[in-house]
XYZ file of C-alpha atoms in Angstrom:
722
model
C 1.216 -9.553 -17.677
C 3.254 -10.674 -20.710
C 1.695 -8.300 -23.088
C -0.382 -11.069 -24.639
C -3.986 -10.038 -23.779
C -5.465 -11.535 -26.883
C -4.279 -15.005 -25.682
C -5.404 -14.272 -22.327
C -9.117 -13.564 -23.739
C -8.968 -16.608 -25.828
C -7.922 -18.954 -22.870
C -10.734 -17.394 -20.838
C -13.518 -17.256 -23.374
C -15.278 -20.464 -22.829
C -15.101 -20.489 -19.033
C -18.026 -19.188 -16.889
C -16.729 -19.623 -13.366
C -15.981 -16.863 -11.037
C -12.251 -17.276 -11.760
C -12.886 -17.082 -15.682
C -15.056 -14.127 -15.287
C -12.619 -12.233 -13.002
C -9.913 -12.985 -15.427
C -11.884 -11.349 -18.378
C -12.740 -8.563 -15.975
C -9.097 -8.112 -15.240
C -8.013 -8.104 -18.930
C -10.415 -5.199 -19.718
C -9.360 -3.511 -16.519
C -5.635 -3.579 -17.776
C -6.688 -2.087 -21.064
C -8.780 0.628 -19.341
C -6.245 1.870 -16.602
C -3.446 1.710 -19.303
C -5.103 3.883 -21.861
C -7.939 5.756 -19.914
C -10.303 5.285 -22.993
C -13.998 5.785 -22.072
C -15.100 2.937 -24.527
C -12.838 0.492 -22.786
C -13.710 1.708 -19.377
C -17.324 0.920 -20.020
C -16.619 -2.573 -21.216
C -14.410 -3.003 -18.290
C -17.300 -1.961 -15.911
C -19.764 -4.356 -17.582
C -17.362 -7.294 -17.205
C -16.529 -6.521 -13.747
C -20.183 -6.125 -12.662
C -20.875 -9.685 -14.235
C -17.873 -11.239 -12.377
C -18.920 -9.509 -9.044
C -22.458 -11.084 -9.352
C -21.002 -14.483 -10.201
C -18.477 -14.469 -7.358
C -21.122 -13.409 -4.912
C -23.515 -16.430 -5.843
C -20.423 -18.853 -5.766
C -19.457 -17.615 -2.293
C -22.952 -18.231 -0.899
C -23.046 -21.628 -2.594
C -19.629 -22.552 -1.099
C -20.747 -21.520 2.451
C -23.819 -23.910 2.176
C -22.335 -26.948 0.368
C -20.424 -29.778 1.728
C -18.124 -30.173 -1.279
C -16.495 -26.829 -1.035
C -12.831 -26.616 -0.545
C -11.836 -26.686 3.039
C -8.786 -24.624 3.874
C -6.733 -24.984 6.961
C -6.504 -21.229 7.067
C -9.608 -19.537 5.505
C -13.366 -20.059 5.876
C -15.270 -21.953 3.161
C -15.754 -19.839 -0.001
C -12.921 -17.334 0.817
C -11.600 -17.851 -2.778
C -14.860 -16.592 -4.085
C -14.961 -13.596 -1.471
C -11.540 -12.682 -2.795
C -12.785 -12.806 -6.366
C -15.730 -10.546 -5.382
C -13.262 -8.249 -3.775
C -10.959 -7.995 -6.642
C -13.786 -7.168 -8.915
C -14.890 -4.537 -6.496
C -11.551 -2.960 -6.340
C -11.116 -2.906 -10.172
C -14.686 -1.462 -10.525
C -13.718 1.379 -7.949
C -10.559 2.193 -9.830
C -12.556 2.377 -13.232
C -15.279 4.291 -11.470
C -12.994 7.040 -10.088
C -11.192 7.258 -13.500
C -14.564 7.769 -15.087
C -15.595 11.273 -16.126
C -18.832 10.941 -14.270
C -18.799 12.192 -10.618
C -21.449 9.796 -9.708
C -19.580 6.774 -10.992
C -16.546 8.015 -8.918
C -18.504 8.202 -5.622
C -19.958 4.661 -6.443
C -16.278 3.589 -6.749
C -15.514 4.921 -3.322
C -18.522 2.975 -1.770
C -16.933 -0.166 -3.337
C -13.563 0.474 -1.653
C -15.407 0.577 1.622
C -17.160 -2.766 0.942
C -14.000 -4.441 -0.255
C -12.114 -3.277 2.950
C -14.505 -5.067 5.184
C -14.322 -8.324 3.336
C -10.492 -8.194 3.050
C -10.264 -7.387 6.790
C -12.149 -10.822 7.311
C -9.804 -12.724 5.183
C -6.795 -11.335 6.940
C -8.260 -12.101 10.518
C -8.667 -15.468 9.468
C -4.910 -15.746 8.603
C -3.992 -13.961 11.943
C -6.013 -16.617 13.854
C -4.364 -19.422 12.018
C -0.873 -17.944 12.806
C -1.870 -17.711 16.432
C -3.030 -21.195 16.512
C 0.364 -22.339 15.044
C 1.951 -20.360 17.639
C -0.031 -21.927 20.392
C 0.574 -25.476 19.091
C 4.377 -24.768 18.892
C 4.872 -26.594 15.534
C 4.350 -26.132 11.995
C 1.496 -28.717 11.354
C -1.663 -27.905 13.346
C -3.723 -30.705 14.297
C -6.944 -31.538 12.637
C -8.877 -31.022 15.750
C -7.298 -27.693 16.201
C -8.033 -26.569 12.783
C -11.720 -27.709 12.749
C -11.934 -25.647 16.048
C -10.454 -22.622 14.291
C -12.838 -23.016 11.380
C -15.891 -23.195 13.498
C -14.954 -19.899 15.288
C -16.941 -17.093 14.412
C -14.999 -14.440 12.473
C -13.627 -11.804 14.735
C -14.561 -8.194 14.246
C -12.529 -6.933 11.383
C -12.366 -3.349 12.390
C -10.164 -3.511 15.522
C -7.113 -1.506 15.311
C -5.232 -0.025 12.570
C -6.766 -0.257 9.012
C -5.932 -3.660 7.815
C -4.390 -4.421 11.189
C -4.673 -7.105 13.642
C -2.508 -8.467 16.437
C -0.829 -6.354 19.062
C 0.116 -3.469 16.860
C -3.543 -3.011 15.642
C -4.798 -2.999 19.192
C -2.371 -0.497 20.473
C -3.257 1.846 17.467
C -6.835 1.457 17.641
C -7.457 5.158 18.333
C -5.785 6.407 15.099
C -8.617 5.339 12.901
C -12.455 5.456 12.926
C -14.009 1.981 12.833
C -16.709 0.477 10.591
C -19.272 -1.734 11.891
C -21.229 -4.053 9.523
C -24.275 -5.993 10.183
C -22.785 -8.890 8.569
C -19.114 -10.192 8.941
C -17.744 -11.275 5.805
C -16.327 -14.594 5.598
C -18.224 -15.881 8.694
C -19.763 -19.322 8.356
C -23.258 -18.435 9.558
C -23.766 -15.402 7.498
C -23.520 -15.393 3.820
C -22.033 -12.424 1.874
C -24.797 -10.122 0.330
C -25.329 -10.839 -3.332
C -25.453 -8.169 -5.706
C -29.202 -7.340 -5.740
C -29.488 -7.408 -2.138
C -26.458 -5.242 -1.488
C -27.621 -2.621 -3.895
C -31.094 -2.657 -2.145
C -29.758 -2.322 1.234
C -26.618 -0.055 0.915
C -28.127 2.913 2.505
C -29.624 1.049 5.540
C -27.618 -2.014 6.200
C -24.201 -1.301 5.324
C -22.751 1.901 7.044
C -22.987 2.567 10.733
C -21.337 5.260 12.856
C -18.507 4.566 15.383
C -19.742 3.980 18.887
C -20.693 7.288 20.509
C -18.465 6.394 23.548
C -15.426 6.167 21.410
C -12.872 9.048 21.938
C -12.504 11.107 18.780
C -9.113 11.651 17.750
C -7.921 15.219 17.444
C -7.864 16.571 13.959
C -4.641 16.242 12.203
C -2.536 19.275 11.383
C -1.687 17.775 8.063
C -2.154 19.408 4.745
C -5.817 19.819 3.984
C -5.487 20.957 0.403
C -7.653 23.630 -1.382
C -8.993 21.615 -4.324
C -12.666 21.980 -4.227
C -15.058 19.121 -5.084
C -16.371 21.382 -7.762
C -13.949 23.005 -8.895
C 20.056 0.503 -11.028
C 23.007 0.004 -11.391
C 25.028 -2.519 -13.307
C 22.961 -5.524 -12.615
C 20.328 -4.525 -15.057
C 22.411 -3.077 -17.708
C 22.716 -6.096 -19.721
C 18.796 -6.738 -19.321
C 16.926 -6.138 -22.693
C 14.333 -7.599 -24.949
C 15.632 -8.972 -28.209
C 13.455 -9.238 -31.297
C 12.314 -12.596 -30.143
C 10.906 -11.258 -27.071
C 13.209 -13.109 -24.726
C 15.307 -11.764 -21.698
C 18.958 -11.551 -22.790
C 20.327 -11.329 -19.372
C 22.437 -14.042 -17.660
C 21.701 -12.780 -14.218
C 19.721 -15.069 -11.963
C 17.056 -12.984 -10.263
C 17.941 -12.314 -6.692
C 15.574 -13.515 -3.970
C 13.778 -10.679 -2.593
C 14.226 -10.596 1.297
C 11.456 -8.916 3.142
C 11.802 -8.205 6.747
C 9.251 -9.359 9.265
C 5.969 -7.646 8.581
C 4.552 -6.868 11.726
C 2.248 -9.814 12.396
C 1.308 -10.564 8.851
C 1.461 -14.061 7.404
C 4.728 -13.434 5.473
C 5.955 -16.903 4.658
C 7.592 -17.748 1.363
C 5.813 -19.688 -1.316
C 7.717 -22.940 -0.517
C 6.353 -22.962 2.938
C 4.173 -25.862 3.916
C 1.556 -23.523 4.723
C 0.918 -22.976 1.000
C 0.607 -26.482 -0.034
C -2.670 -25.973 -1.719
C -2.730 -23.491 -4.632
C -6.199 -22.141 -3.600
C -4.622 -20.827 -0.453
C -1.784 -19.496 -2.464
C -4.303 -17.690 -4.627
C -6.246 -16.299 -1.547
C -2.961 -15.171 0.392
C -1.330 -13.452 -2.502
C -4.592 -11.926 -3.872
C -5.598 -10.728 -0.322
C -2.151 -8.935 0.124
C -2.263 -7.420 -3.297
C -5.864 -6.051 -2.830
C -5.540 -4.964 0.681
C -1.846 -3.490 0.067
C -3.190 -1.656 -2.949
C -6.248 -0.330 -1.169
C -4.286 1.028 1.828
C -1.677 2.469 -0.432
C -4.332 4.098 -2.756
C -6.210 5.619 0.069
C -3.134 6.992 1.751
C -2.246 8.842 -1.425
C -5.688 10.434 -2.065
C -5.129 14.249 -2.029
C -6.442 15.409 1.425
C -8.562 18.044 -0.316
C -10.968 15.329 -1.418
C -12.136 14.964 2.469
C -15.746 14.181 1.498
C -14.778 11.153 -0.295
C -12.450 10.001 2.419
C -15.532 10.301 4.691
C -17.545 8.101 2.260
C -14.659 5.509 2.481
C -14.841 5.666 6.292
C -11.137 4.726 6.944
C -7.847 5.945 6.261
C -4.971 4.589 4.274
C -1.837 3.127 5.691
C 1.145 3.491 3.393
C 3.822 1.403 5.309
C 1.475 -1.615 5.716
C 0.079 -1.366 2.123
C 3.759 -1.357 0.748
C 4.735 -4.310 3.068
C 1.696 -6.377 1.908
C 2.480 -5.565 -1.720
C 6.056 -6.800 -1.092
C 4.583 -9.972 0.220
C 2.431 -10.657 -2.592
C 5.361 -10.079 -5.170
C 6.951 -13.380 -3.760
C 4.265 -15.443 -5.555
C 4.500 -16.380 -9.236
C 0.956 -15.795 -10.385
C -0.967 -12.744 -11.544
C -1.425 -11.440 -8.206
C 2.279 -11.365 -7.696
C 2.827 -9.749 -11.078
C 0.311 -7.055 -10.417
C 1.795 -6.203 -6.894
C 5.222 -6.154 -8.617
C 4.034 -3.729 -11.083
C 2.373 -1.456 -8.485
C 5.600 -1.538 -6.137
C 7.909 -0.650 -8.851
C 5.549 2.110 -10.125
C 5.347 3.549 -6.676
C 9.073 3.757 -6.045
C 10.273 4.606 -9.607
C 7.278 7.068 -10.234
C 5.271 8.392 -7.404
C 8.294 8.742 -4.935
C 10.176 10.704 -7.526
C 7.682 13.499 -7.379
C 8.493 14.532 -3.729
C 11.619 15.760 -2.166
C 11.356 15.485 1.636
C 11.752 12.049 2.913
C 13.019 10.269 6.164
C 16.631 9.196 6.293
C 17.089 5.604 4.927
C 18.271 3.243 7.904
C 20.474 0.429 6.472
C 20.200 -1.464 9.716
C 16.320 -1.210 9.628
C 15.139 -1.137 6.112
C 11.619 -1.949 7.012
C 11.338 1.251 9.240
C 10.771 3.601 6.320
C 9.664 0.981 3.780
C 7.298 3.375 2.058
C 9.436 6.433 2.042
C 13.019 5.305 1.523
C 13.993 3.983 -1.910
C 15.064 0.236 -1.668
C 17.339 0.197 -4.640
C 18.769 -3.440 -4.295
C 15.162 -4.912 -3.551
C 13.721 -3.033 -6.490
C 16.584 -4.453 -8.755
C 15.895 -7.715 -7.766
C 12.130 -7.462 -8.074
C 12.546 -6.095 -11.654
C 14.881 -8.728 -12.620
C 12.682 -11.500 -11.179
C 9.624 -10.056 -13.146
C 11.534 -9.617 -16.439
C 12.467 -13.418 -16.222
C 8.814 -14.308 -15.572
C 7.511 -12.018 -18.233
C 10.198 -11.685 -20.917
C 7.899 -10.322 -23.602
C 6.176 -7.614 -21.598
C 7.111 -3.967 -22.206
C 5.558 -3.131 -18.930
C 8.806 -4.298 -17.289
C 10.890 -2.706 -19.937
C 9.120 0.515 -19.046
C 10.070 0.032 -15.346
C 13.532 -0.769 -16.432
C 13.679 2.498 -18.137
C 12.226 4.244 -15.058
C 14.957 2.657 -12.732
C 17.566 3.986 -15.122
C 16.099 7.347 -15.173
C 15.657 7.395 -11.248
C 19.481 6.640 -11.174
C 20.024 9.915 -13.374
C 20.839 8.014 -16.486
C 18.338 9.367 -18.764
C 20.138 8.830 -22.059
C 20.061 5.062 -21.182
C 16.536 5.200 -20.167
C 15.673 6.710 -23.636
C 17.643 4.037 -25.439
C 15.517 1.386 -23.709
C 12.426 2.872 -24.757
C 13.566 3.144 -28.334
C 13.832 -0.563 -28.922
C 12.619 -1.532 -32.145
C 10.118 -4.211 -30.873
C 6.791 -2.731 -30.017
C 4.225 -3.984 -27.452
C 1.057 -5.387 -29.149
C -0.767 -3.374 -26.656
C -1.387 0.209 -27.861
C -1.946 1.296 -24.334
C 1.507 0.271 -23.169
C 3.204 1.727 -26.256
C 1.332 5.118 -25.314
C 2.925 5.000 -21.815
C 6.259 4.156 -23.142
C 6.008 7.108 -25.516
C 4.879 9.387 -22.829
C 7.841 8.327 -20.649
C 10.259 9.007 -23.470
C 8.750 12.387 -24.095
C 9.322 13.288 -20.525
C 12.844 11.987 -20.642
C 13.588 13.928 -23.699
C 12.490 17.168 -22.053
C 14.681 16.423 -19.044
C 17.899 16.026 -21.380
C 16.692 19.142 -23.383
C 16.457 17.142 -26.717
C 13.737 19.582 -27.904
C 13.282 17.835 -31.301
C 12.736 14.408 -29.751
C 10.558 15.920 -27.000
C 8.277 17.694 -29.589
C 8.055 14.572 -31.857
C 7.314 12.261 -29.017
C 4.555 14.403 -27.386
C 2.930 14.651 -30.877
C 3.065 10.816 -31.226
C 1.343 10.415 -27.828
C -1.696 12.533 -29.571
C -1.923 9.465 -31.905
C -1.562 6.832 -29.213
C -3.720 8.180 -26.321
C -6.724 10.384 -25.769
C -5.923 11.332 -22.256
C -4.743 14.977 -22.378
C -4.227 16.244 -25.961
C -4.038 19.894 -24.536
C -0.955 18.925 -22.511
C 0.653 16.979 -25.387
C 0.278 19.998 -27.967
C 1.388 22.495 -25.178
C 4.713 20.827 -24.247
C 5.362 19.968 -27.991
C 4.873 23.729 -28.736
C 7.032 24.786 -25.678
C 9.989 22.676 -26.943
C 9.593 24.190 -30.334
C 9.713 27.614 -28.719
C 13.180 26.745 -27.386
C 14.230 25.521 -30.838
C 13.231 29.104 -32.054
C 14.983 30.759 -29.382
C 18.266 28.770 -30.043
C 18.211 29.304 -33.886
C 17.014 32.872 -34.078
C 20.583 34.689 -33.615
C 22.285 32.367 -36.088
C 19.614 31.008 -38.597
C 16.685 33.322 -38.940
C 15.250 31.257 -41.647
C 14.902 28.201 -39.590
C 13.836 30.246 -36.719
C 10.935 31.407 -38.709
C 9.778 27.937 -39.298
C 10.144 27.097 -35.590
C 8.187 30.075 -34.804
C 5.434 29.275 -37.179
C 5.168 25.563 -35.759
C 5.416 26.647 -32.120
C 2.456 29.152 -32.534
C 0.432 26.473 -34.350
C 0.880 23.895 -31.643
C 0.476 26.122 -28.713
C -2.782 27.573 -29.950
C -4.051 24.153 -30.717
C -3.674 23.220 -26.923
C -6.773 25.246 -25.588
C -8.942 23.881 -28.181
C -8.459 20.240 -26.815
C -8.752 21.516 -23.250
C -11.909 20.331 -21.336
C -12.416 17.202 -23.543
C -11.337 14.914 -20.883
C -12.457 15.075 -17.235
C -11.595 13.547 -13.926
C -14.641 13.137 -11.417
C -16.539 15.438 -13.687
C -14.023 18.139 -13.423
C -11.577 19.750 -16.019
C -8.029 18.278 -15.649
C -5.888 20.667 -13.780
C -3.230 20.883 -16.584
C -5.929 21.729 -19.100
C -6.845 24.624 -16.931
C -3.045 25.640 -16.609
C -2.596 25.381 -20.287
C -5.592 27.441 -21.349
C -4.793 30.197 -18.948
C -1.215 30.239 -20.166
C -2.063 30.604 -23.804
C -4.480 33.438 -23.043
C -1.904 35.179 -21.008
C 0.580 35.117 -23.787
C -2.182 36.200 -26.355
C -2.830 39.079 -24.180
C 0.646 40.192 -23.805
C 1.177 39.983 -27.663
C -1.790 42.320 -28.151
C -0.808 44.790 -25.368
C 2.829 44.922 -26.544
C 2.170 44.685 -30.310
C 4.614 41.774 -30.889
C 4.140 38.344 -32.356
C 2.588 35.612 -30.084
C 5.908 33.631 -30.268
C 7.712 36.565 -28.752
C 5.194 37.008 -25.913
C 5.877 33.588 -24.467
C 7.563 34.207 -21.053
C 10.231 32.254 -19.103
C 11.124 29.003 -20.611
C 7.880 27.064 -20.524
C 9.874 23.743 -20.835
C 11.732 24.678 -17.735
C 8.453 25.245 -15.968
C 7.066 21.784 -16.952
C 10.379 20.214 -15.794
C 9.768 21.994 -12.375
C 5.939 20.732 -12.114
C 7.238 17.175 -12.904
C 10.156 17.385 -10.652
C 12.497 16.404 -13.564
C 15.572 17.627 -11.574
C 15.707 14.378 -9.512
C 16.412 12.590 -12.901
C 18.988 14.905 -14.262
C 22.819 14.665 -13.921
C 25.118 17.812 -13.338
C 25.495 18.972 -16.955
C 21.650 18.590 -17.579
C 20.997 20.754 -14.723
C 23.556 23.431 -15.881
C 21.743 23.391 -19.218
C 18.487 24.335 -17.179
C 20.347 27.456 -15.849
C 21.433 28.261 -19.342
C 17.789 28.030 -20.711
C 16.701 30.394 -17.909
C 19.335 32.864 -18.464
C 17.886 33.528 -21.833
C 15.118 35.661 -20.267
C 17.421 38.165 -18.937
C 19.924 38.072 -21.746
C 20.085 40.609 -24.693
C 18.424 38.097 -26.927
C 15.142 39.062 -25.032
C 14.322 42.599 -25.846
C 10.995 42.352 -23.913
C 12.248 41.588 -20.385
C 11.995 45.230 -19.495
C 8.347 45.042 -19.921
C 7.857 42.020 -17.466
C 6.385 42.474 -14.070
C 6.616 40.584 -10.722
C 4.658 37.585 -12.273
C 7.368 36.280 -14.808
C 10.202 37.482 -12.500
C 8.763 35.204 -9.736
C 8.529 32.240 -12.195
C 12.241 32.798 -13.160
C 13.310 32.969 -9.663
C 11.446 29.968 -8.616
C 12.865 27.848 -11.428
C 16.370 29.111 -10.969
C 16.158 28.411 -7.294
C 14.998 24.873 -7.674
C 17.698 24.115 -10.217
C 20.409 25.563 -7.961
C 19.224 23.585 -5.111
C 19.539 20.556 -7.002
C 22.955 21.522 -7.979
C 23.852 21.701 -4.257
C 24.267 25.633 -4.443
C 21.977 26.242 -1.564
C 23.136 29.939 -0.774
C 22.459 30.784 -4.358
C 19.080 29.055 -4.300
C 18.137 30.813 -1.077
C 18.823 34.108 -2.746
C 16.757 33.300 -5.650
C 13.730 32.166 -3.571
C 14.171 35.322 -1.509
C 13.843 37.386 -4.819
C 10.389 35.774 -5.304
C 9.405 36.211 -1.582
C 10.177 39.910 -1.667
C 7.255 40.534 -4.029
C 3.981 41.547 -2.625
C 1.378 38.619 -2.603
C -1.046 40.797 -4.507
C 1.373 41.206 -7.424
C 1.370 37.397 -7.902
C -2.215 36.653 -8.010
C -5.424 37.627 -9.922
C -6.019 37.679 -13.713
C -4.001 35.536 -15.746
C -0.932 35.672 -13.339
C 0.655 32.476 -12.179
C -0.532 32.452 -8.468
C 1.128 29.033 -7.823
C 4.805 30.426 -7.584
C 4.486 31.915 -3.997
C 3.382 28.811 -2.164
C 5.648 26.612 -4.399
C 8.496 28.911 -3.213
C 7.585 28.384 0.495
C 7.660 24.665 -0.108
C 11.160 24.864 -1.784
C 12.533 26.940 1.178
C 11.434 23.938 3.403
C 13.218 21.647 1.082
C 16.243 23.714 1.216
C 16.244 23.558 5.097
C 15.660 19.724 4.995
C 18.763 19.431 2.586
C 20.847 21.444 4.976
C 19.818 19.391 7.847
C 20.736 16.254 5.845
C 24.296 17.420 5.576
C 24.557 17.648 9.258
C 23.318 14.213 9.699
C 25.616 12.719 7.024
C 28.726 14.160 8.873
C 27.593 12.222 12.109
C 29.827 14.376 14.228
C 27.601 14.021 17.177
C 27.410 16.418 20.110
C 24.871 18.707 21.566
C 25.683 21.612 19.341
C 25.156 19.391 16.257
C 21.908 18.117 17.639
C 20.854 21.894 18.096
C 21.881 22.712 14.754
C 19.884 19.916 13.076
C 16.925 20.728 15.177
C 16.991 24.274 13.944
C 16.957 23.195 10.414
C 14.118 20.867 11.209
C 11.909 23.633 12.905
C 12.774 25.989 9.909
C 11.528 23.508 7.423
C 8.597 22.862 9.482
C 7.666 26.605 9.375
C 7.980 26.999 5.711
C 6.056 23.734 5.117
C 3.315 24.880 7.358
C 3.011 28.219 5.601
C 2.811 26.486 2.186
C 0.090 24.094 3.630
C -2.091 26.932 4.770
C -1.862 28.876 1.534
C -5.262 30.039 0.067
C -6.629 28.009 -3.092
C -4.265 28.387 -6.174
C -3.747 26.848 -9.571
C -2.272 23.288 -9.526
C -2.646 23.152 -5.558
C -3.392 19.576 -5.617
C -0.175 18.826 -7.395
C 2.009 20.798 -5.191
C -0.184 19.678 -2.181
C 1.101 16.332 -2.650
C 4.583 17.353 -2.086
C 3.375 19.291 0.825
C 1.518 16.347 2.347
C 4.782 13.953 1.928
C 6.787 16.644 3.660
C 4.460 16.756 6.545
C 4.238 12.987 6.853
C 8.132 13.035 7.001
C 8.174 15.680 9.638
C 5.832 13.914 11.776
C 7.830 10.824 11.521
C 10.946 12.824 12.362
C 8.909 14.489 15.358
C 7.872 11.016 16.747
C 11.375 9.601 16.461
C 12.938 12.405 18.204
C 10.049 12.750 20.669
C 9.016 16.342 19.622
C 5.982 17.715 17.983
C 6.293 18.825 14.439
C 3.883 19.542 11.421
C 1.608 16.755 10.988
C 1.866 15.248 14.510
C -1.343 14.264 16.091
C -2.116 15.204 19.799
């Protein structure tokens, strides 16, 4: 986690234990997930398979042997069971990222198996904490602990996914349970070894829920259309100097995590964690289960068949709580958890718009949906001090700056002269810089940076060439009125880059399917080529409404822009209807809808809500048949419905901020919530369209927020069960 994987490899090379092999697998896993290179993914899969088999054998040996470590908390061999789980989870992620659908499905089966084992580990923690509570002191007696260890492991599938205690019992009806012939981590039944497991997967591992169990009603949440086939001043002085040391004098603030609903949430200095093996198990279990619950909760609902294979649902709130708990520990588990937590808050959350209101008096209530700025700053400062040479944390620092609408600062951080020794990390930094350059409308830097991504990463060359070409189109349009010679050069370069893009589409696949953006790019180029032929004009002049602004919308770059950058968006959109564009008269509803959508989104982010609504209404006035079929952009209409929902939520937010109270204010707030619900529901029920998984993630987040809002107010809204 300090960008020194070569030293990690050297340190692990001579060891053959489960821990050494898991470490080797983790090194390969990091390389694979940071770079998405197929060759590295294959190497990671091989290492992880070896580590998984070794951990399974060591777990059986520890259960039988008298010399194995006897924990006060966990059953014998739990440390090896955790190694086994960690290799399964990493294998599953690599499998899902693999281009083979078969490997992806195998990966989801591994997630299911890991879930069962992790439930057993966490049940042991729950029983231990319960025993401490019974004894009424911090040091359980030997007799009590021996009694605890002799108890057979409780069924791990009771209650909420990953849940135990009162909350899980009360929420049991919200998820479908799994039942396994063998209880992982019990003392009398060893965990299956790799050969046995593979031979008995079909007949021994999966069972249906009890027939007498009441089936929960189907959720009204977004079901998707994708087919299976088809920081503030505290961080400003924080940087890396040429020697790779952290140049800040800020002492990392201690992250204070609120009580975590029955979880063992003690700090590392607690007497509970006197033994480092217990520290490893606890931090690792929280990392793995937290990641598992968070990851499953974010799977696009369109992949319903895969969710059926897994057999349980994610729990975003619980997953985030567990990851925060893991970050307290100064080991690789804590570092990995920190990377995931910061990536979630600074990356994934930035993609959506409709979130519950943060409650300063109860920060744990919406822990997965409200951005905890101070806590993230403290965590980042802590991780930078732990791993001063790592560019992974430098990248997160840049993302924090971008999240706080300081894009120039973010770019300057990513422009540090020192480079990560890991090509994969350098590629991620370059991609992040490319996006930020696009958001600040630095078209030259944007094009150069995306072209650099081509040499650093093989993930989606079609997208890289497309955005580089789109940025060059903007340079052409800017220079054409005043410098025709330079404009001609830009036109030639833009045409070259844009026509390169489709040639690289389809080379990378996700779950055996073409990447959505590759499909999008191929269609757009074909559309412009067709227009150029029909209108008898150069290809460069057949490009429609600013493709850069379109990309900004699809990446939700508005949330990282300041006021002046949003005004620039409007200026670039105005070009389409200006006298500089002689071809606007030829445009039909398709391009006019794109312009209206992008203009409305920009105006909404500027707080000009009435103007935004007028722009959206322009789009919504078109007949739906004019916006689909052929080479048209059929995603604009459902996106506009979602945007109208966001607009309603923003208006409701203003009422909440005023805090005037009174019945009329309550009624007005309710009116906007209901109107938001209506627009989101329409977007959720839209027929299949291009990029629906991407826009569908926004819709799913909105539905989750509306469900929470309805539960809090005691009223049914979109996504509320029952």
